[in-house]
Short mmCIF file of C-alpha atoms in Angstrom, two decimals:
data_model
loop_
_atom_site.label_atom_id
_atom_site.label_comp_id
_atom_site.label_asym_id
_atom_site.label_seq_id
_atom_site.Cartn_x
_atom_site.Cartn_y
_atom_site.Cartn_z
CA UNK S 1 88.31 -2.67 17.06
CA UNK S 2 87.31 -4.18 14.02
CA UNK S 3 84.38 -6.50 15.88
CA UNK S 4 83.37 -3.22 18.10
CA UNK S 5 82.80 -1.69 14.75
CA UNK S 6 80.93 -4.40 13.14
CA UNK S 7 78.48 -4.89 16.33
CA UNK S 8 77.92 -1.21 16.03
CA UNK S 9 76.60 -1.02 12.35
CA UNK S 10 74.33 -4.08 13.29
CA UNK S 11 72.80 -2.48 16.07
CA UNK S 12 72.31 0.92 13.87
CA UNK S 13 70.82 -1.20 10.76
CA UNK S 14 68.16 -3.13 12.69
CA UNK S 15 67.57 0.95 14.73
CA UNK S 16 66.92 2.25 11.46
CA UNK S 17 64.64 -0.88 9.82
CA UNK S 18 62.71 -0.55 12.98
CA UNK S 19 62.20 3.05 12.45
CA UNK S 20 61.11 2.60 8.61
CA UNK S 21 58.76 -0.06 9.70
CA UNK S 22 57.43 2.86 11.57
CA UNK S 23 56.50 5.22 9.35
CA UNK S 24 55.97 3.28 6.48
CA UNK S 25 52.24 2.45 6.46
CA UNK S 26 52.42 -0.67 3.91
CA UNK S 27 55.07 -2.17 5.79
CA UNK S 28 52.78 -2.70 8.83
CA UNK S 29 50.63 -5.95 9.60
CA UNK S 30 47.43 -6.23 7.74
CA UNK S 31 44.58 -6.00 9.80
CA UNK S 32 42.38 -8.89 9.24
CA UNK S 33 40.64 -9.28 12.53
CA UNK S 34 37.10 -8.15 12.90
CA UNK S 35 35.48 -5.77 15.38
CA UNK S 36 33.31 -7.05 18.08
CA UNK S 37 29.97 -6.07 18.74
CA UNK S 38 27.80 -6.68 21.77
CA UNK S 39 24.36 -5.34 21.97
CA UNK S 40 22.53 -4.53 25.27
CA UNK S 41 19.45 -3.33 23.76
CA UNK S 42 16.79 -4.16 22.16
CA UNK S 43 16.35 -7.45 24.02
CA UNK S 44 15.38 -10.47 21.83
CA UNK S 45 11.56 -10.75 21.57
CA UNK S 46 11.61 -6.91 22.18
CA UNK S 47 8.08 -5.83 20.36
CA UNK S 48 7.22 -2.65 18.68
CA UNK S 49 4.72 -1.04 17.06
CA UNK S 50 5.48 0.22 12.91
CA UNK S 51 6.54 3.50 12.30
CA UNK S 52 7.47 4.10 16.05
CA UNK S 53 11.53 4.41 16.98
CA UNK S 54 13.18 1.56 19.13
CA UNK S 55 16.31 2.42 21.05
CA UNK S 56 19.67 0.60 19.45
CA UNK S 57 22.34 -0.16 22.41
CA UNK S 58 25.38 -1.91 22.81
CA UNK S 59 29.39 -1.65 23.13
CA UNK S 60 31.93 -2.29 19.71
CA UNK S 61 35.81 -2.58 19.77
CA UNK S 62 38.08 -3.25 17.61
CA UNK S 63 42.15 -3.51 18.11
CA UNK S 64 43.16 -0.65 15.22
CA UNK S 65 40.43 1.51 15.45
CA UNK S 66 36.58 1.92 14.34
CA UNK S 67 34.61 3.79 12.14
CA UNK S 68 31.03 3.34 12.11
CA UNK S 69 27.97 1.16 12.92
CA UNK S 70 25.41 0.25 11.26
CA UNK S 71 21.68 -1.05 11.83
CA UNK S 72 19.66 -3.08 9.46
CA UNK S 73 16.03 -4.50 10.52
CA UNK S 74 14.50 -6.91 8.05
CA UNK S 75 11.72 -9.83 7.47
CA UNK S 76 13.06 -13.11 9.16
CA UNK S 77 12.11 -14.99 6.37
CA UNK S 78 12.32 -12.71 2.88
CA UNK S 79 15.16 -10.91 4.16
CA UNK S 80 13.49 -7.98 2.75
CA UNK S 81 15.20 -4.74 4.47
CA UNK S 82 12.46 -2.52 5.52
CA UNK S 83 14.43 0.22 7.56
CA UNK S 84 18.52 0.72 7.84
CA UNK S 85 20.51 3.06 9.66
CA UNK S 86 24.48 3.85 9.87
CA UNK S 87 26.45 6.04 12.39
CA UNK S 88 29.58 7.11 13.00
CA UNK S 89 31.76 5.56 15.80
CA UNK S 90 35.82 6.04 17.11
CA UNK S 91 38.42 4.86 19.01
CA UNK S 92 39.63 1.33 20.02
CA UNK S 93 36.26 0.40 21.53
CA UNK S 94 33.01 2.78 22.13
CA UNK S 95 29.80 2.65 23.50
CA UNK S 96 26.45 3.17 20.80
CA UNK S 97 23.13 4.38 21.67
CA UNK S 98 20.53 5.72 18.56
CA UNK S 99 17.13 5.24 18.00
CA UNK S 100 15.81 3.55 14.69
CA UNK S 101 11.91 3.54 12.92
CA UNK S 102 10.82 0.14 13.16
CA UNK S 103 9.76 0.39 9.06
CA UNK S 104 7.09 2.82 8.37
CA UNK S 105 3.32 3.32 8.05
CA UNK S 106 2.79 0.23 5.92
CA UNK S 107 4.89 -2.38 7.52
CA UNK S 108 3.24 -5.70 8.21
CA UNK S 109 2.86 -7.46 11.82
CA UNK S 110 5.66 -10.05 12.12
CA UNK S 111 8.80 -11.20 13.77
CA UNK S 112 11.73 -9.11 12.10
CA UNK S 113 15.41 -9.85 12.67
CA UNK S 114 17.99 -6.91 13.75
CA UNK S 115 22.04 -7.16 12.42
CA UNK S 116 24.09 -4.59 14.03
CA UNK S 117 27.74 -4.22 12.36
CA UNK S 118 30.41 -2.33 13.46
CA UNK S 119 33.17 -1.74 10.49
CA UNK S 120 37.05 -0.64 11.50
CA UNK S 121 39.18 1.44 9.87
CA UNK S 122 40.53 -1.63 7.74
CA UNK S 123 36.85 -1.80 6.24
CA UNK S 124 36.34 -5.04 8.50
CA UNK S 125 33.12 -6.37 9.57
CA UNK S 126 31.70 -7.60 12.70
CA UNK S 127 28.08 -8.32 13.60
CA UNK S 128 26.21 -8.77 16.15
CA UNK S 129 21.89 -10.09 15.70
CA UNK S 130 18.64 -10.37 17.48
CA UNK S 131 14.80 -10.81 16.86
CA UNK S 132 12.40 -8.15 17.48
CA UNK S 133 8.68 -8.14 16.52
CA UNK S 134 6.83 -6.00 14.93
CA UNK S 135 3.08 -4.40 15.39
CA UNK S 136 1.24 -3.28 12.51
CA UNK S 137 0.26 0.66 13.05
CA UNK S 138 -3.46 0.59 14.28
CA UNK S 139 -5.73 2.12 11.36
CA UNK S 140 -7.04 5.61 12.31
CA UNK S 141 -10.26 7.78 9.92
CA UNK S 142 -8.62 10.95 8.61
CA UNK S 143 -11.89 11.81 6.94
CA UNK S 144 -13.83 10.82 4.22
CA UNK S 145 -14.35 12.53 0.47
CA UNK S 146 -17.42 12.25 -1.63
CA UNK S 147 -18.64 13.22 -5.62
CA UNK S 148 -21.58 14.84 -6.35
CA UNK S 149 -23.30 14.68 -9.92
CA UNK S 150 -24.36 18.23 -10.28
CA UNK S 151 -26.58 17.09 -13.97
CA UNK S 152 -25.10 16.55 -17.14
CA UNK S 153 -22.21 14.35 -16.10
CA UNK S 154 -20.70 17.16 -14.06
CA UNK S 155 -19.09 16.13 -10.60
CA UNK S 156 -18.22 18.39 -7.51
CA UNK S 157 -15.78 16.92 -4.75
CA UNK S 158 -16.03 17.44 -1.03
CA UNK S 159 -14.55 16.24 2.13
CA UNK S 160 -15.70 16.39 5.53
CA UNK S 161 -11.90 16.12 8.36
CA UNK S 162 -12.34 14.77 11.39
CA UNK S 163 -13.82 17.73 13.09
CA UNK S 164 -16.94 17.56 11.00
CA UNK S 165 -15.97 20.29 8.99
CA UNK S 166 -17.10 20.24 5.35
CA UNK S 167 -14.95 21.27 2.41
CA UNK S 168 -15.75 22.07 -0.77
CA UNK S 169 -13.19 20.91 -3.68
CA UNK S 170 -13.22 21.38 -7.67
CA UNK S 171 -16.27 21.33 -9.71
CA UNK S 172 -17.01 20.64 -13.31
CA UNK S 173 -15.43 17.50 -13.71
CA UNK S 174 -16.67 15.40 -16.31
CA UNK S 175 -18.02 11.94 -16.13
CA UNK S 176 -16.57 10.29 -13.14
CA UNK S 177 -15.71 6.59 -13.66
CA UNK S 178 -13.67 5.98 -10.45
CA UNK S 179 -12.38 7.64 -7.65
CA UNK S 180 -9.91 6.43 -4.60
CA UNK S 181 -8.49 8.44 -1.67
CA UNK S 182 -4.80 7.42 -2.35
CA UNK S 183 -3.35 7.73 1.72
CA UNK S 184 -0.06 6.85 0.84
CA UNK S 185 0.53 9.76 -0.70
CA UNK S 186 -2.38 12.00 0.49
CA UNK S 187 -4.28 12.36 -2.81
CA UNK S 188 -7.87 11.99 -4.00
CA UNK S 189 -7.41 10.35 -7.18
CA UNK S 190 -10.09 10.24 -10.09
CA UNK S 191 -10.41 8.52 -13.77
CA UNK S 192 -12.83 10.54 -16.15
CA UNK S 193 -14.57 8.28 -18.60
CA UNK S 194 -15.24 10.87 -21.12
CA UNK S 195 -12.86 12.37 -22.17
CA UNK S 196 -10.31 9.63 -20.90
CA UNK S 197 -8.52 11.79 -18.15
CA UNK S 198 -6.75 10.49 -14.86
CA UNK S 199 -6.53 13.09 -12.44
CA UNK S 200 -5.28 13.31 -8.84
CA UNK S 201 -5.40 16.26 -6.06
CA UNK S 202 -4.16 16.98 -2.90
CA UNK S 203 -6.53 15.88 -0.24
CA UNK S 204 -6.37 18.87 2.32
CA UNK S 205 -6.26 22.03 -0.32
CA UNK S 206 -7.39 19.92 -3.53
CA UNK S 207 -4.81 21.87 -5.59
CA UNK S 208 -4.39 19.73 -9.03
CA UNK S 209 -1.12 17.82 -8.73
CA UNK S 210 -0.90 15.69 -11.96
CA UNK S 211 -3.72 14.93 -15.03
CA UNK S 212 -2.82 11.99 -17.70
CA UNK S 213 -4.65 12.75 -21.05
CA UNK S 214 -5.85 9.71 -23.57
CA UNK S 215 -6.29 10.69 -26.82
CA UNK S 216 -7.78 8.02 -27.79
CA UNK S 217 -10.37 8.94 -24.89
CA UNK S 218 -11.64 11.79 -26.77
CA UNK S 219 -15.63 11.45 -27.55
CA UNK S 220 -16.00 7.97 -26.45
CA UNK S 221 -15.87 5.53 -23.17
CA UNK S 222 -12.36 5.23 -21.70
CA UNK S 223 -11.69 4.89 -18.03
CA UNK S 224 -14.22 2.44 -16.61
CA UNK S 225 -12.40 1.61 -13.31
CA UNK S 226 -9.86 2.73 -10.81
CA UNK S 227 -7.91 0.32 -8.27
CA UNK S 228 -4.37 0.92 -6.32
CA UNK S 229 -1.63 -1.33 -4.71
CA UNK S 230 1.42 0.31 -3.27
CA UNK S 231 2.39 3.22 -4.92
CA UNK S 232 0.71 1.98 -8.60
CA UNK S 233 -3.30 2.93 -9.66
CA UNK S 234 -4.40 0.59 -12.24
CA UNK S 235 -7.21 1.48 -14.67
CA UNK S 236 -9.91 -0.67 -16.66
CA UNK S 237 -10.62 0.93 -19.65
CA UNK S 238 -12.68 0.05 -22.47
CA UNK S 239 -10.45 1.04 -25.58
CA UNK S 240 -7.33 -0.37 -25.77
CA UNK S 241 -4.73 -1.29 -24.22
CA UNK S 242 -7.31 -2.53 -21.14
CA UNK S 243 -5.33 -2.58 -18.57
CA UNK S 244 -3.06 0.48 -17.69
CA UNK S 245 -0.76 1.00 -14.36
CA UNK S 246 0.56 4.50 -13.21
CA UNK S 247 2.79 5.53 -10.80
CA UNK S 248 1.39 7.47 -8.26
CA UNK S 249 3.02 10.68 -9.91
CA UNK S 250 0.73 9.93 -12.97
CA UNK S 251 3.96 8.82 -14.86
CA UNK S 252 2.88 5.29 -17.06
CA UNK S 253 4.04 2.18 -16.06
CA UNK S 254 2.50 -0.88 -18.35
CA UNK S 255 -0.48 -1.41 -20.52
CA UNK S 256 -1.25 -5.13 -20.53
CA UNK S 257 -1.77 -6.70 -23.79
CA UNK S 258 -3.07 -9.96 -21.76
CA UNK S 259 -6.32 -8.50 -21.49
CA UNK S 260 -8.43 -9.19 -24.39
CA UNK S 261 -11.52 -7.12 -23.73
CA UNK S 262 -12.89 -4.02 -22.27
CA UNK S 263 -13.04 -3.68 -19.01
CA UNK S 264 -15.80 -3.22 -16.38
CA UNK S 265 -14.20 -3.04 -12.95
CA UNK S 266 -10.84 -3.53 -11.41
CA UNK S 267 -9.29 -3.97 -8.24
CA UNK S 268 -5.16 -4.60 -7.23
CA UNK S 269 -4.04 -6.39 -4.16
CA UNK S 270 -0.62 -7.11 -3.59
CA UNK S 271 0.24 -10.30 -5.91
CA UNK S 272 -3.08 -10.49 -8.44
CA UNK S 273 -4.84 -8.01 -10.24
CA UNK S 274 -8.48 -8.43 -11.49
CA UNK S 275 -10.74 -7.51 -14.17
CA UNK S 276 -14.08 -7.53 -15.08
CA UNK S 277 -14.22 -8.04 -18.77
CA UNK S 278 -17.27 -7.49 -21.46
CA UNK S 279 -17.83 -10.66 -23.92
CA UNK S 280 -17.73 -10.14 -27.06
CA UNK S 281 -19.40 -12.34 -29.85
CA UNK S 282 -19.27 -15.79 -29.01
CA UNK S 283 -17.62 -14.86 -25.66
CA UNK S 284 -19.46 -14.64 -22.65
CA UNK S 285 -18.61 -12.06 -19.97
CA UNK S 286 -16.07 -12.58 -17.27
CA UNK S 287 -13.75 -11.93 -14.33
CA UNK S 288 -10.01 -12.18 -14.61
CA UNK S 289 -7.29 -12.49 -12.63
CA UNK S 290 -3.42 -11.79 -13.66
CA UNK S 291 0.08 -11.40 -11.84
CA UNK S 292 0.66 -8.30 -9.69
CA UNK S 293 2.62 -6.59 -13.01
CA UNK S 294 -0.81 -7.60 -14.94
CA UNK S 295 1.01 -9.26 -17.52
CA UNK S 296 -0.05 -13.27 -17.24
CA UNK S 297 -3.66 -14.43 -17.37
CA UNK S 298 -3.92 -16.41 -13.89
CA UNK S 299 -7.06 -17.60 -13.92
CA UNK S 300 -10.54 -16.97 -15.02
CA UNK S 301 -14.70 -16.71 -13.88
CA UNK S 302 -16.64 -16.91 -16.84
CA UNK S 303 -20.01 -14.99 -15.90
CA UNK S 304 -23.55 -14.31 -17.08
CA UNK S 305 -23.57 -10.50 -16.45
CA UNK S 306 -21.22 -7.78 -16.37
CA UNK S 307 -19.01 -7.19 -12.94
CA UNK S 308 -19.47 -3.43 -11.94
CA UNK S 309 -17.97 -4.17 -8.47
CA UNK S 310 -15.00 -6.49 -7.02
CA UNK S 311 -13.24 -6.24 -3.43
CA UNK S 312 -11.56 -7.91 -1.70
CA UNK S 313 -13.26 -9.29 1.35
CA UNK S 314 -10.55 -11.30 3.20
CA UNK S 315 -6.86 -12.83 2.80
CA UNK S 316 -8.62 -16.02 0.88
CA UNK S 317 -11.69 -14.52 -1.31
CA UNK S 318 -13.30 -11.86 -3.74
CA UNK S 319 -16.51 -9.78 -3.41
CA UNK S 320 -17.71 -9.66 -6.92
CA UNK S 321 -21.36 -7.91 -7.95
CA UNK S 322 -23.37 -6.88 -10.65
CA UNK S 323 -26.79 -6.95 -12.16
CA UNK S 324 -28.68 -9.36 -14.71
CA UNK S 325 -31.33 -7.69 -15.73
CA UNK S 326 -32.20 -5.36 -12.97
CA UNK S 327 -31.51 -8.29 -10.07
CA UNK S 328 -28.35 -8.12 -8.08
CA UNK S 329 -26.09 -10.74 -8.33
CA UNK S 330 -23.66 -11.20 -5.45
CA UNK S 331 -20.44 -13.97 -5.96
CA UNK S 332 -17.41 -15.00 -3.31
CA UNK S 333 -14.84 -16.45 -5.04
CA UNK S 334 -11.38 -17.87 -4.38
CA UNK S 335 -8.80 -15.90 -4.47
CA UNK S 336 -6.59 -18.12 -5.97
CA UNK S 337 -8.81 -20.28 -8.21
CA UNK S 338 -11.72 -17.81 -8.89
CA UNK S 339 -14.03 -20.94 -8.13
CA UNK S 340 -17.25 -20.06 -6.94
CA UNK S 341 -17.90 -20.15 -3.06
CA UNK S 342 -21.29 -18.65 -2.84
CA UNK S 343 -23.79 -17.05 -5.01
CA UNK S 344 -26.48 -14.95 -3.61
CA UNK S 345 -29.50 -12.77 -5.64
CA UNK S 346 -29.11 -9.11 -4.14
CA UNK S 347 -32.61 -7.40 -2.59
CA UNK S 348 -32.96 -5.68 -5.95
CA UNK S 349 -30.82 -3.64 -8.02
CA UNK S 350 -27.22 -4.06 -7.07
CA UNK S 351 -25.69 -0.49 -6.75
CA UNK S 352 -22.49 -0.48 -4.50
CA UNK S 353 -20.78 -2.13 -2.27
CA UNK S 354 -18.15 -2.00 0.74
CA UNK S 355 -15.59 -4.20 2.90
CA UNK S 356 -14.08 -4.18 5.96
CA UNK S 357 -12.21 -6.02 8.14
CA UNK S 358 -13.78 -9.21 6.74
CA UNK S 359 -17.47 -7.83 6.50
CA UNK S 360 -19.54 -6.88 3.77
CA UNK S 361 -22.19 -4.47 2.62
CA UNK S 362 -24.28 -4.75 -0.23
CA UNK S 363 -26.28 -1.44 -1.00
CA UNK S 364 -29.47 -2.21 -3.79
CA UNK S 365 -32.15 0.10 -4.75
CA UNK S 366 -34.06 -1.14 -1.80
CA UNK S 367 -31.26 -0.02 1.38
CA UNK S 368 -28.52 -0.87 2.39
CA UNK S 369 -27.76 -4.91 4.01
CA UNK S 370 -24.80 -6.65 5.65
CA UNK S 371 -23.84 -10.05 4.06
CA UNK S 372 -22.49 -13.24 5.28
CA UNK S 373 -20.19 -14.40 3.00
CA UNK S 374 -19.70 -17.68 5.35
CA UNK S 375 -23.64 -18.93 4.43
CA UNK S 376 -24.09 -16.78 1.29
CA UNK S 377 -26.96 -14.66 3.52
CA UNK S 378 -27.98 -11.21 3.79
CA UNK S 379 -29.19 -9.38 6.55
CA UNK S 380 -32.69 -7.61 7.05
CA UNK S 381 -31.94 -3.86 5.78
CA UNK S 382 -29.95 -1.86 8.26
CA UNK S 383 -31.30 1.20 5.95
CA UNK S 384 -34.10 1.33 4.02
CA UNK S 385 -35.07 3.61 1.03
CA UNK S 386 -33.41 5.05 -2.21
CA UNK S 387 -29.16 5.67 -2.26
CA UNK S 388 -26.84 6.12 -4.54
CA UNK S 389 -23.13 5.18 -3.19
CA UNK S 390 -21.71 3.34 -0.12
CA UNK S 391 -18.84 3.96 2.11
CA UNK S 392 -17.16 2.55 4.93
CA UNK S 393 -15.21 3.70 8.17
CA UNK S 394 -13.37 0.66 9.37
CA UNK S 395 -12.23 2.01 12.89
CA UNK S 396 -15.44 3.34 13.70
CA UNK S 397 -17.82 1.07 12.34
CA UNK S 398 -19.60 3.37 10.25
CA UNK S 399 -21.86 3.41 7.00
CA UNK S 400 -21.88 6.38 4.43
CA UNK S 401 -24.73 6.51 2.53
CA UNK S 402 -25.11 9.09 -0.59
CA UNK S 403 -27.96 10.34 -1.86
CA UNK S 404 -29.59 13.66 -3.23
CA UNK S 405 -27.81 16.56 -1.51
CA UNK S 406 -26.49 14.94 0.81
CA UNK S 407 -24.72 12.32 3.20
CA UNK S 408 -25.85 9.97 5.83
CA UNK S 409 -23.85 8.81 8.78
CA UNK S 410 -24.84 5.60 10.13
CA UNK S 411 -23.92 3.06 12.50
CA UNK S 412 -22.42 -0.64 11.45
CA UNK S 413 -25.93 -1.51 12.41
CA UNK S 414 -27.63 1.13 10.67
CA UNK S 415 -28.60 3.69 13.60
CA UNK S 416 -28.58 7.17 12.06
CA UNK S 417 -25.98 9.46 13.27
CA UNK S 418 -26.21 12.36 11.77
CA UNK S 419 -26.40 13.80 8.09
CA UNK S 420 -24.35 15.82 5.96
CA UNK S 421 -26.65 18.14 4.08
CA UNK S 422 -25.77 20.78 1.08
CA UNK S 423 -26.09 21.26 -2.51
CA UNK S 424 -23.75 18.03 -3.36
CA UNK S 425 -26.01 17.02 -6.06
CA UNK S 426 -26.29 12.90 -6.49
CA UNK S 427 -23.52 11.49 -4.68
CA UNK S 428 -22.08 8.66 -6.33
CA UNK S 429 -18.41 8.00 -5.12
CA UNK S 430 -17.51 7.83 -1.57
CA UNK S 431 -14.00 7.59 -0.20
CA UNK S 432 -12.92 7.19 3.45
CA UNK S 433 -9.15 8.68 4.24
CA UNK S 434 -6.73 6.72 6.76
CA UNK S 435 -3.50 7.31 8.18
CA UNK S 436 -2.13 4.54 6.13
#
């Protein structure tokens, strides 16, 4: 009896540690084990075009349960992310299918690699990869804004959309030293050199959406120049600090104490900034070049006259132009080194001048001329006669030309198109608008 008893409370202790095991959650196996995944699209090689969606399919499991997936596309090499997505997901194994921007607007041509993770309910990861590639977003005009010196150092702004309409923006604004069409963040964005003011509108409606004041503006020179990279605008100025970067809010970033003289011009690219700089006794004029933040002195040009214009022309050199006493001077330089490629006297007066897409127009006193950076040459004038500012339309292969009251559309090989006539005064800025 005794042994029937004993085999009985046995069998009832290992019943009942069975059952705690049961419904005691901490008394279960860990899970350790990681989910699967197995993706069936996109294919490896798979190519599409920025700021379009791509289609995300495949199957994850897991033995304990899953809760969520997530996509992450980023450079191969930098393993910078540039777009990253997460949904949720169930069960013991499920089936995905979502659609994902392949980065945005500004996101480079490249090959990009794809990691697709599915997490369980442990907080386990599995991943699965593959390599897409990526086309840059083909540049398309969205229109093209101009100043117009009304006398007296008064400016008017207009803009002409794609439909050929004309519109006419603020007037009154004083003393226009710069002016950009901003298309990140759809704003026309101006620096006033008296009194120093940096202003920015909306493109469409030109309501006023920020204004910086410089106090130290007030009554003499400030803003002499106007460049932006990203979502910065950096300003030449000559009163210091010289160098000044904004967000594109108008909210101050940095004034660089590396630069040691006023400036004359300025333009930002991605990793460099550059500066045209006034001499001052015992100091001949120059052109500088510092880190993307503008803090360190990179390199320098020492020049003969002042810089009133510097582009960028391609991936390995500068457009840099200015006057020396009434003659146009024209300069390539390296983009690295600032060593001197070419150097070419302009057909008179240097006034403006444009880039595109590895070309470059020099407008003078005299027309307008394409020049060949690879042999230092210019062309015969593709427009003759008297102007006063110089756009460009890359996808179109278009010229702007300002002049009195009004605005001339011309071919990249200078075959009139039409012209924009109305009481715009002296144009002297022109801005072309892109979808990126």
């Amino acid at each position: 009896m005794m042994g029937k008893a004993y085999n009985g409370q046995v069998w009832c202790f290992w019943l009942l540690l069975g059952a705690s095991l049961l419904l005691c959650p901490s008394c279960k196996k860990e899970d350790h084990d990681a989910p699967a995944v197995a993706l069936s699209r996109p294919a490896d090689g798979h190519t599409v075009i920025a700021d379009s969606t791509f289609i995300i399919e495949g199957v994850a499991s897991d033995d304990q349960g899953l809760s969520t997936i997530t996509a992450i596309l980023y450079e191969s090499i930098t393993e910078l992310v540039v777009q990253s997505k997460t949904v949720p997901i169930s069960g013991l194994k499920q089936q995905f299918r979502f659609e994902m921007s392949a980065g945005d607007r500004y996101t480079e041509a490249g090959e990009y690699s794809l990691r697709v993770t599915a997490v369980d309910l442990a907080g386990n990861h599995g991943a699965a990869f593959t390599q897409i590639n990526v086309q840059a977003l083909p540049l398309a005009y969205w229109g093209v804004a101009w100043a117009g010196e009304q006398g007296g150092g008064s400016y008017a702004l207009h803009w002409m959309d794609t439909a050929g309409v004309v519109h006419a923006g603020p007037a009154g604004i004083q003393r226009l030293a710069g002016m950009i069409a901003d298309n990140r963040s759809g704003q026309l964005v101006a620096v006033q050199a008296v009194p120093g003011i940096l202003r920015a509108w909306d493109w469409e409606d030109f309501s006023p959406l920020f204004q910086v004041d410089l106090p130290q503006g007030t009554g003499s020179e400030a803003f002499t120049g106007l460049s932006m990279e990203g979502t910065q605008y950096f300003t030449s100025l000559k009163v210091p600090p010289y160098l000044r970067s904004y967000r594109n809010d108008g909210a101050p970033i940095n004034d660089t104490e590396e630069a040691l003289h006023p400036g004359t011009a300025i333009l930002a690219t991605k990793d460099r900034v550059y500066m045209g700089l006034e001499g001052i006794v015992g100091i001949p004029l120059k052109l500088d070049a510092y880190d993307a933040a503008g803090e360190n002195l990179l390199a320098t040009q020492l020049l003969d006259w002042a810089v009133e214009e510097v582009q960028e022309l391609n991936a390995d050199q500068l457009l840099v132009c200015g006057n020396l006493q009434g003659q146009g001077k024209i300069l390539v330089l390296d983009r690295q080194s600032l060593q001197r490629d070419q150097e070419t006297d302009a057909v008179g007066t240097f006034v403006a001048a444009a880039t595109a897409n590895g070309r470059a127009w020099i407008l003078t006193d005299q027309g307008v001329y394409e020049y060949f950076a690879t042999n230092g040459t210019l062309s015969a004038a593709l427009v003759s006669g008297s102007y006063t500012a110089l756009g460009v339309d890359a996808t179109r292969n278009r010229l702007f030309l300002g002049g009195m009251d009004q605005v001339g559309v011309y071919s990249g090989a200078g075959a009139m198109l039409t012209i924009l006539a109305g009481g715009y005064g002296a144009v002297r800025f022109i801005e072309t608008r892109y979808n990126k």
